[in-house]
XYZ file of C-alpha atoms in Angstrom:
626
model
C -54.352 43.213 71.270
C -51.496 44.847 69.359
C -52.542 47.074 66.466
C -49.788 47.769 63.974
C -49.650 50.425 61.333
C -46.725 51.502 59.145
C -44.693 54.158 60.921
C -42.348 56.836 59.717
C -40.437 56.647 63.009
C -36.771 55.636 62.707
C -36.150 51.905 62.828
C -34.694 50.651 66.097
C -31.220 49.173 66.343
C -30.800 45.430 66.028
C -30.283 43.395 69.171
C -26.545 42.501 69.219
C -25.581 39.074 67.891
C -22.526 37.154 69.054
C -21.541 35.514 65.793
C -18.015 35.741 64.330
C -17.267 37.790 61.221
C -15.651 36.038 58.271
C -12.908 36.933 55.841
C -13.661 35.506 52.401
C -11.050 34.444 49.848
C -12.087 34.932 46.213
C -10.678 33.157 43.172
C -11.795 34.710 39.866
C -11.457 32.479 36.810
C -11.153 33.371 33.165
C -14.515 31.812 32.289
C -16.276 34.237 34.655
C -16.775 31.707 37.421
C -15.802 32.390 41.040
C -14.575 30.209 43.892
C -15.387 31.504 47.382
C -14.030 30.041 50.601
C -13.630 31.168 54.189
C -10.168 32.274 55.225
C -10.971 30.937 58.701
C -10.449 27.157 58.904
C -12.857 25.170 61.063
C -11.528 24.378 64.544
C -10.181 20.931 65.323
C -12.519 18.994 67.600
C -12.057 15.578 69.182
C -15.693 14.479 69.047
C -16.689 11.904 66.447
C -20.279 13.119 66.162
C -22.973 14.887 68.166
C -23.512 11.884 70.449
C -19.977 12.352 71.782
C -21.043 15.513 73.616
C -23.624 13.784 75.817
C -21.273 12.377 78.471
C -19.778 15.767 79.326
C -23.157 17.478 79.562
C -24.488 14.658 81.743
C -21.647 15.408 84.171
C -22.099 19.195 84.065
C -25.896 19.503 83.703
C -27.089 16.151 84.985
C -30.408 17.334 86.427
C -31.136 19.838 83.648
C -33.773 18.834 81.117
C -32.320 17.606 77.834
C -35.617 16.890 76.043
C -39.223 17.726 76.849
C -42.512 17.068 75.079
C -46.194 17.324 75.888
C -47.829 14.222 77.333
C -51.449 13.146 76.850
C -52.564 15.549 79.588
C -50.801 18.508 78.011
C -48.078 18.676 80.642
C -44.378 18.638 79.805
C -42.685 15.296 80.379
C -38.921 15.553 80.596
C -35.697 13.600 80.255
C -32.626 14.934 82.073
C -29.103 14.929 80.694
C -28.077 12.297 83.247
C -30.936 9.996 82.235
C -30.284 10.653 78.544
C -26.687 9.459 78.937
C -27.838 6.372 80.835
C -30.465 5.485 78.235
C -28.171 6.134 75.269
C -25.722 3.535 76.550
C -28.429 1.073 77.620
C -30.323 1.275 74.338
C -27.058 1.194 72.405
C -26.115 -2.050 74.150
C -29.547 -3.534 73.442
C -29.402 -2.614 69.743
C -26.008 -4.267 69.446
C -27.396 -7.427 71.050
C -30.217 -7.374 68.483
C -27.512 -7.686 65.835
C -27.683 -4.177 64.428
C -24.570 -2.624 62.913
C -23.204 -0.864 59.846
C -24.709 -3.476 57.523
C -27.910 -3.821 59.578
C -29.459 -0.367 60.085
C -32.429 0.893 62.103
C -35.338 2.572 60.302
C -37.589 5.022 62.171
C -41.160 5.421 60.943
C -42.567 7.897 63.495
C -42.137 11.602 64.162
C -40.111 13.524 66.736
C -40.325 12.272 70.327
C -38.153 11.815 73.392
C -37.829 8.116 72.585
C -36.802 8.848 69.020
C -34.139 11.255 70.296
C -32.741 8.522 72.542
C -32.706 5.849 69.868
C -31.124 8.174 67.278
C -28.346 9.108 69.674
C -27.875 5.557 70.971
C -27.448 4.209 67.461
C -25.152 7.093 66.536
C -22.996 6.443 69.607
C -22.401 2.754 68.801
C -22.053 3.097 65.019
C -25.470 1.861 63.843
C -26.865 3.741 60.835
C -30.360 5.168 61.281
C -32.834 5.964 58.537
C -35.605 8.322 59.729
C -38.509 8.212 57.275
C -41.257 10.788 56.846
C -44.258 9.665 58.942
C -46.438 10.653 55.988
C -45.107 7.637 54.096
C -46.566 5.371 56.805
C -49.721 7.238 57.810
C -51.041 9.240 54.837
C -50.118 6.988 51.948
C -52.651 4.532 50.571
C -50.322 2.192 48.700
C -47.085 2.685 50.709
C -45.158 3.030 47.449
C -42.716 5.583 48.833
C -42.324 3.663 52.083
C -41.499 0.452 50.234
C -39.165 2.405 47.978
C -37.023 3.658 50.848
C -37.153 0.273 52.594
C -35.868 -1.435 49.439
C -33.110 1.152 49.254
C -31.992 0.678 52.861
C -33.239 -2.728 54.113
C -33.661 -2.474 57.899
C -32.739 -4.954 60.571
C -35.206 -3.239 62.915
C -38.051 -0.730 62.745
C -38.838 1.873 65.412
C -42.408 3.123 65.853
C -43.985 5.347 68.476
C -47.344 3.584 68.350
C -47.968 0.054 67.134
C -51.659 0.725 66.469
C -51.251 3.951 64.496
C -48.734 2.306 62.169
C -50.369 -1.122 62.067
C -51.090 -0.989 58.321
C -47.591 0.202 57.478
C -46.001 -2.504 59.620
C -48.148 -5.131 57.916
C -46.921 -3.870 54.553
C -43.330 -4.340 55.744
C -43.671 -7.821 57.258
C -41.794 -9.259 54.273
C -38.603 -7.537 55.480
C -38.397 -9.728 58.565
C -37.255 -6.681 60.535
C -37.712 -6.620 64.293
C -40.173 -3.976 65.520
C -39.506 -1.708 68.505
C -42.667 0.043 69.726
C -43.160 2.628 72.455
C -46.951 2.345 72.850
C -49.502 -0.334 71.984
C -46.837 -2.989 71.673
C -48.103 -6.053 69.802
C -47.104 -9.676 70.251
C -43.651 -10.357 68.861
C -42.595 -6.715 69.074
C -39.939 -5.323 71.415
C -41.248 -3.065 74.152
C -39.355 0.247 74.327
C -39.608 0.297 78.104
C -37.750 -3.010 78.262
C -35.132 -1.770 75.814
C -34.508 1.471 77.717
C -34.244 -0.432 81.007
C -31.508 -2.751 79.730
C -29.034 -3.304 82.562
C -25.671 -1.855 81.644
C -23.516 -4.728 82.889
C -19.714 -4.526 82.614
C -19.862 -6.748 79.539
C -22.446 -4.554 77.854
C -20.594 -1.370 78.784
C -17.455 -2.851 77.235
C -19.362 -3.754 74.070
C -20.697 -0.211 73.806
C -17.220 1.266 74.312
C -15.697 -1.082 71.719
C -18.380 -0.308 69.146
C -17.918 3.413 69.720
C -14.146 3.198 69.381
C -14.462 1.280 66.109
C -16.408 4.017 64.312
C -14.575 5.318 61.232
C -14.909 8.694 59.578
C -16.440 7.132 56.460
C -18.976 4.985 58.321
C -22.642 5.811 57.758
C -24.179 7.760 60.614
C -27.591 8.472 59.129
C -29.500 8.084 55.885
C -31.906 10.903 55.041
C -34.295 10.707 52.140
C -34.984 13.468 49.686
C -36.963 13.579 46.480
C -37.097 15.879 43.505
C -40.170 16.965 41.631
C -40.941 13.404 40.520
C -39.829 9.868 41.194
C -38.965 7.942 44.323
C -36.960 9.473 47.189
C -33.181 9.470 47.011
C -31.142 8.088 49.906
C -28.512 10.552 51.138
C -25.690 8.771 52.937
C -24.376 11.037 55.720
C -21.199 9.832 57.389
C -19.568 10.491 60.733
C -17.151 12.701 58.827
C -20.079 14.816 57.633
C -21.429 15.129 61.179
C -17.989 16.028 62.507
C -17.702 18.802 59.909
C -21.004 20.323 61.067
C -20.000 20.017 64.744
C -16.681 21.736 64.016
C -18.518 24.572 62.284
C -20.902 24.919 65.238
C -17.958 24.970 67.657
C -16.798 28.158 65.955
C -19.986 29.843 64.785
C -22.079 29.230 67.911
C -19.287 29.200 70.499
C -21.177 31.685 72.695
C -23.799 29.016 73.449
C -21.324 27.132 75.649
C -21.519 30.010 78.137
C -25.301 29.707 78.366
C -27.864 27.052 79.145
C -29.639 27.303 75.785
C -33.339 26.640 75.338
C -34.835 25.642 71.994
C -38.382 24.951 70.806
C -38.592 23.163 67.492
C -41.116 21.248 65.380
C -38.949 20.674 62.303
C -38.854 16.937 61.498
C -35.722 14.956 62.247
C -35.847 13.135 58.920
C -34.765 16.411 57.232
C -31.360 18.077 57.343
C -32.457 21.360 58.945
C -34.394 19.743 61.772
C -32.541 16.457 62.114
C -28.915 17.504 61.684
C -28.659 21.235 62.419
C -31.341 21.892 65.040
C -31.161 18.474 66.695
C -27.354 18.383 66.630
C -27.107 21.938 67.958
C -29.132 21.002 71.034
C -26.858 18.063 71.815
C -23.604 19.874 71.152
C -24.411 22.793 73.457
C -26.190 20.967 76.273
C -29.517 22.643 75.571
C -33.018 22.017 76.801
C -34.851 20.998 73.644
C -38.636 21.348 73.761
C -40.314 19.255 71.058
C -43.035 21.447 69.561
C -46.232 19.503 68.878
C -47.488 22.286 66.615
C -47.120 23.021 62.911
C -47.620 26.151 60.760
C -51.046 24.873 59.740
C -54.619 25.746 60.758
C -55.558 23.808 63.860
C -51.928 23.131 64.749
C -50.338 26.572 64.929
C -52.311 27.111 68.125
C -50.110 24.497 69.784
C -46.956 26.308 68.725
C -48.390 29.574 70.054
C -49.214 27.917 73.382
C -45.684 26.546 73.608
C -44.069 29.865 72.722
C -46.013 31.556 75.489
C -44.297 29.185 77.932
C -40.890 28.581 76.342
C -38.540 31.513 75.703
C -36.020 30.216 73.125
C -32.371 31.263 72.951
C -32.492 30.999 69.147
C -35.650 30.348 67.174
C -35.243 28.858 63.708
C -38.078 27.750 61.473
C -39.237 27.850 57.859
C -40.743 30.884 56.075
C -44.238 29.390 55.982
C -44.138 29.157 59.778
C -42.931 32.754 60.105
C -45.827 33.838 57.866
C -48.327 32.233 60.227
C -46.520 33.461 63.338
C -46.574 37.048 62.054
C -50.379 36.959 62.284
C -50.240 35.598 65.824
C -47.576 38.031 67.067
C -49.544 41.028 65.813
C -52.549 40.122 67.953
C -50.994 38.403 70.975
C -48.926 40.646 73.255
C -48.126 37.808 75.678
C -46.770 35.666 72.849
C -44.601 38.511 71.556
C -43.269 39.371 74.997
C -42.142 35.814 75.676
C -40.731 35.062 72.228
C -38.630 38.233 72.143
C -37.570 38.103 75.803
C -34.418 35.964 75.579
C -33.893 35.278 71.901
C -30.462 36.199 70.501
C -31.567 35.981 66.883
C -34.058 34.295 64.585
C -33.367 31.981 61.684
C -35.156 30.737 58.601
C -34.378 28.172 55.938
C -35.919 25.953 53.310
C -37.266 28.841 51.188
C -37.167 32.625 50.891
C -38.766 34.819 53.540
C -41.194 37.412 52.117
C -40.162 40.981 52.907
C -43.612 41.814 54.241
C -43.408 39.030 56.841
C -39.976 40.230 57.979
C -41.209 43.813 58.276
C -44.305 42.863 60.253
C -42.297 40.829 62.764
C -39.760 43.635 63.147
C -42.554 46.111 63.893
C -43.814 43.837 66.665
C -40.278 43.374 68.003
C -39.646 47.120 68.047
C -42.953 47.799 69.770
C -42.365 45.020 72.319
C -38.659 45.430 73.120
C -37.451 48.651 71.497
C -35.100 46.548 69.357
C -35.225 44.677 66.099
C -34.139 41.040 65.901
C -31.623 39.777 63.352
C -32.888 37.077 60.997
C -30.089 34.709 60.012
C -30.205 32.260 57.148
C -28.036 30.335 54.739
C -28.127 28.018 51.773
C -27.720 24.278 52.189
C -29.557 21.023 51.618
C -29.703 17.466 52.886
C -26.767 16.496 50.668
C -24.572 19.137 52.349
C -25.612 18.027 55.865
C -27.619 21.230 56.244
C -24.414 23.307 56.135
C -23.135 25.539 53.332
C -23.336 29.327 53.377
C -24.484 31.452 56.307
C -25.479 35.064 56.904
C -25.206 35.955 60.575
C -25.124 39.728 60.434
C -28.007 42.214 60.752
C -29.430 43.286 57.407
C -32.096 45.754 56.304
C -33.406 43.311 53.702
C -34.051 39.590 53.480
C -32.589 37.094 51.040
C -28.871 37.382 51.808
C -27.653 33.804 52.336
C -24.202 34.909 53.426
C -20.799 33.483 52.654
C -19.238 29.997 52.807
C -18.993 28.504 56.276
C -15.496 27.537 57.440
C -14.620 24.264 55.756
C -17.056 24.797 52.882
C -16.333 26.159 49.394
C -18.737 27.423 46.762
C -18.342 27.708 43.021
C -20.370 30.307 41.138
C -20.962 29.793 37.406
C -22.585 32.594 35.352
C -26.065 31.750 34.048
C -27.404 32.829 30.689
C -29.662 35.842 30.593
C -27.151 38.534 31.515
C -28.918 39.370 34.770
C -26.013 38.678 37.123
C -27.212 35.303 38.301
C -24.898 32.403 39.050
C -25.481 28.706 39.529
C -24.037 27.797 42.936
C -22.212 24.541 43.717
C -20.667 23.349 46.999
C -17.691 21.314 48.154
C -16.394 20.403 51.606
C -16.199 17.780 54.349
C -19.886 18.404 55.052
C -20.961 17.271 51.554
C -22.211 13.711 51.187
C -20.408 11.087 49.123
C -23.302 9.915 47.003
C -26.828 8.570 46.749
C -27.480 5.027 47.939
C -27.818 2.497 45.114
C -28.068 5.260 42.503
C -24.609 5.652 40.916
C -25.957 7.459 37.864
C -27.567 10.155 40.003
C -24.409 10.405 42.096
C -22.239 10.923 39.018
C -24.571 13.601 37.701
C -24.701 15.365 41.074
C -21.012 16.335 41.090
C -18.939 18.273 38.585
C -15.408 17.444 37.470
C -13.914 19.238 40.480
C -16.096 17.480 43.045
C -18.519 20.359 43.623
C -22.095 19.296 44.352
C -24.665 20.767 41.985
C -27.160 22.084 44.512
C -29.554 23.378 41.821
C -29.970 26.933 43.140
C -29.182 30.334 41.695
C -27.642 33.332 43.491
C -26.476 36.878 42.863
C -23.636 38.758 44.503
C -24.981 41.295 46.985
C -22.074 43.513 45.902
C -20.414 42.445 42.616
C -17.226 44.212 43.708
C -17.086 42.594 47.144
C -18.219 38.944 47.460
C -17.678 39.117 51.239
C -20.947 41.098 51.398
C -22.763 37.826 50.772
C -24.920 36.135 48.190
C -28.571 36.798 47.399
C -30.799 33.783 46.790
C -32.221 33.974 43.259
C -34.421 30.902 43.018
C -34.184 27.305 41.899
C -32.491 26.919 38.531
C -34.770 23.987 37.649
C -37.916 26.058 38.347
C -37.145 28.729 35.746
C -38.906 28.558 32.384
C -39.499 30.559 29.212
C -42.672 32.181 27.952
C -43.692 31.552 24.345
C -41.980 34.797 23.363
C -38.648 33.435 24.625
C -38.549 35.549 27.815
C -36.918 33.839 30.775
C -39.064 33.698 33.914
C -37.152 33.612 37.205
C -39.797 31.797 39.219
C -38.306 32.479 42.633
C -38.108 36.228 42.085
C -41.617 36.408 40.612
C -43.083 34.431 43.515
C -41.509 36.680 46.136
C -42.515 39.849 44.270
C -46.101 38.597 44.055
C -46.244 37.686 47.760
C -44.875 41.087 48.709
C -47.281 42.921 46.357
C -50.284 41.039 47.749
C -49.145 40.929 51.385
C -50.537 39.854 53.722
C -53.386 38.263 51.753
C -51.404 35.252 50.432
C -49.461 32.530 52.220
C -47.795 31.096 49.107
C -48.106 30.958 45.334
C -47.276 28.835 42.304
C -46.132 30.702 39.196
C -47.596 29.552 35.869
C -46.839 30.421 32.254
C -45.300 27.447 30.467
C -46.386 27.531 26.822
C -48.158 30.857 27.342
C -47.256 34.457 26.562
C -47.925 35.943 30.013
C -47.701 34.939 33.677
C -50.479 33.807 35.990
C -50.491 32.301 39.459
C -52.298 29.895 41.722
C -52.191 30.978 45.367
C -53.368 30.116 48.847
C -55.140 32.705 50.999
C -54.040 33.999 54.373
C -57.499 33.436 55.819
C -57.047 35.743 58.816
C -55.796 38.618 56.640
C -58.524 38.169 54.022
C -61.206 38.285 56.712
C -59.891 41.662 57.858
C -60.613 43.243 54.452
C -64.269 43.883 55.303
C -66.693 43.183 58.165
C -68.837 40.883 56.026
C -65.843 38.543 55.562
C -65.409 37.854 59.255
C -66.190 34.214 59.977
C -66.106 33.006 56.367
C -64.112 29.843 55.689
C -61.479 29.412 52.985
C -63.981 27.960 50.510
C -66.072 31.132 50.663
C -63.184 33.589 50.834
C -61.352 32.390 47.716
C -64.329 33.330 45.525
C -65.656 36.341 47.408
C -65.855 39.444 45.152
C -64.293 41.667 47.832
C -61.188 39.469 48.096
C -60.902 39.001 44.327
C -61.253 42.757 43.737
C -58.514 43.568 46.259
C -56.127 41.096 44.640
C -56.916 42.497 41.206
C -56.037 45.969 42.478
C -52.738 44.637 43.832
C -51.922 43.093 40.443
C -52.635 46.393 38.705
C -50.112 48.113 40.985
C -47.277 45.974 39.624
C -46.428 48.673 37.116
C -44.145 48.243 34.160
C -42.198 45.213 35.359
C -42.080 43.447 32.018
C -43.644 40.161 30.972
C -41.134 38.120 32.957
C -42.186 39.635 36.303
C -45.782 40.858 36.051
C -48.495 38.369 37.011
C -51.597 39.051 34.920
C -54.096 36.678 36.549
C -54.407 34.994 39.928
C -56.693 32.301 41.319
C -57.013 31.532 45.015
C -57.334 27.911 46.120
C -59.052 26.627 49.257
C -57.500 23.152 49.102
C -54.120 23.307 50.866
C -51.017 21.846 49.221
C -50.965 18.063 49.581
C -48.024 16.499 51.377
C -49.057 13.029 50.235
C -48.998 14.182 46.604
C -45.553 15.770 47.156
C -46.923 19.272 46.543
C -45.331 20.480 49.755
C -42.474 19.275 51.916
C -42.902 19.012 55.663
C -40.596 22.029 55.952
C -43.222 24.062 54.106
C -41.531 24.449 50.699
C -44.049 24.241 47.844
C -42.939 22.102 44.920
C -43.855 24.306 41.982
C -43.607 21.671 39.239
C -45.631 19.023 41.067
C -48.347 21.506 42.030
C -48.649 22.770 38.460
C -48.990 19.196 37.198
C -51.537 18.162 39.841
C -53.639 21.301 39.352
C -53.303 21.613 35.597
C -57.083 21.932 35.248
C -56.970 25.112 37.343
C -54.160 26.521 35.216
C -56.341 25.910 32.155
C -59.009 28.103 33.794
C -56.471 30.894 34.234
C -55.772 31.076 30.520
C -59.247 30.973 28.959
C -60.061 34.141 26.968
C -62.821 35.196 29.386
C -61.878 33.913 32.845
C -64.382 33.288 35.646
C -65.240 36.075 38.073
C -63.275 34.497 40.912
C -60.006 35.020 39.004
C -58.269 38.289 39.803
C -56.963 40.191 36.779
C -54.446 42.960 36.286
C -56.495 44.308 33.373
């Protein structure tokens, strides 16, 4: 077991990264706003989308594994590049014969799998829009309100499911659509068996139909519809076109060009119905002929063990995940030498997205990396969203701190507008070929999403890392919509307060929700890092979350951490903190599958706990700064 303690020894050098440097052009306007763009234009590529890369890799790496996932016995089942190319054309031909097309899309209700990879790419290759839906809408929901909402938005001609039994209730709720059902396992009467679909004979006539459909694809045709939701309301349908996909592929061709010299290996759990997992990570694997291992784990108790098992076997070329996953992995890396040795063995750099990475987590992982390899590993990140196809800004250089989201990617522009408060923050907006054209069937939301110059209002705030030199990158400064004022009129920058609290209490917390609306001081609800809390004292070993969140030893330690905040001012200092044993609910929209906690929804759902934080004499299980 690795035992880590802070060291005064000099930090090791970063492992070299093979990412291009960027020259940034800056336009300063009289109103204080800035326009930033890359001086390097994206390269011209001939491919229409990611599916266009498959044929070449099938010829070059035919027997190499394209996709792998665990089977019921725990062994890896695999699909080679040659077989992927064969199945993409066969399934594409079959979908066309089922009558699918631009006006008759395919909706996917299940999670990542080899079959889902094939059907996504087959549809993409022949110009059929796909709409991957969060499996939670079909499996965790009781009334299927969100599922019916997205189905009404994008009526499907066919539905794809991994298991007809698991999704039986959801399929029954969608019978009114009249959509055909394609099932991989437990195929019911009247449904199309995936095995039959994948074995479709590619006759000359079918091959010609596939080629004609592929040739007819236009830049503005819909490639995929991804669904996103704000703090309340039904999901929004984001229409991503082949032009959007081509913009991302062109950016990859420049930024990740070194991958063409390798045979990359990736391990990834991020869901394909989100931009990070389904456009960037999935598309990257296809574009560079990688072996993509589908991780059956998650950064959650009972599931992270699967990720750890996989990372002991799979040495990724690049490993990108969300901050909540890195928080969990930091615990595992510190105590598992075999895991650390394999993860660090071949990785060029790490990546994170979807939220900010706590400094403590970054430092802990770097200590393990330095101990294991004698080097530190660069963490790359950027700022983007589903509406920008997962592409926007990117920081690909080694940094001694976290939070720098870099500069605009080639082909993407950002506009920075000064925010009130005089603290150097800007609202950031984006424009480029990667940005979507609008929300499906929601013209009012589309109009409000873009400014008069066509920049998308992404809703985030940033600061310049160096006000005199914007090429040094941008620092993420939270969600604009999450900020609020205390009763004394003081602005609270929720993102900054959350990160400061997590760092101050590290490693005892996994995440926190900042409270203080209609109050004169800040408080927080937080979730415990169970493993770290147990290490506080011998008597805590073996206690579950329910016991730990109210244990006097844990509460006292957190109170001491709050008292160390010092004179930060009312807008930064958290006065009270309550730990919660109940994890954030995905079904209630408290947390996205990427791990980002929705602050507003959580505050609303747990309002009764917030009331407890603000009573004059709080309960003993609430940690206090004074």
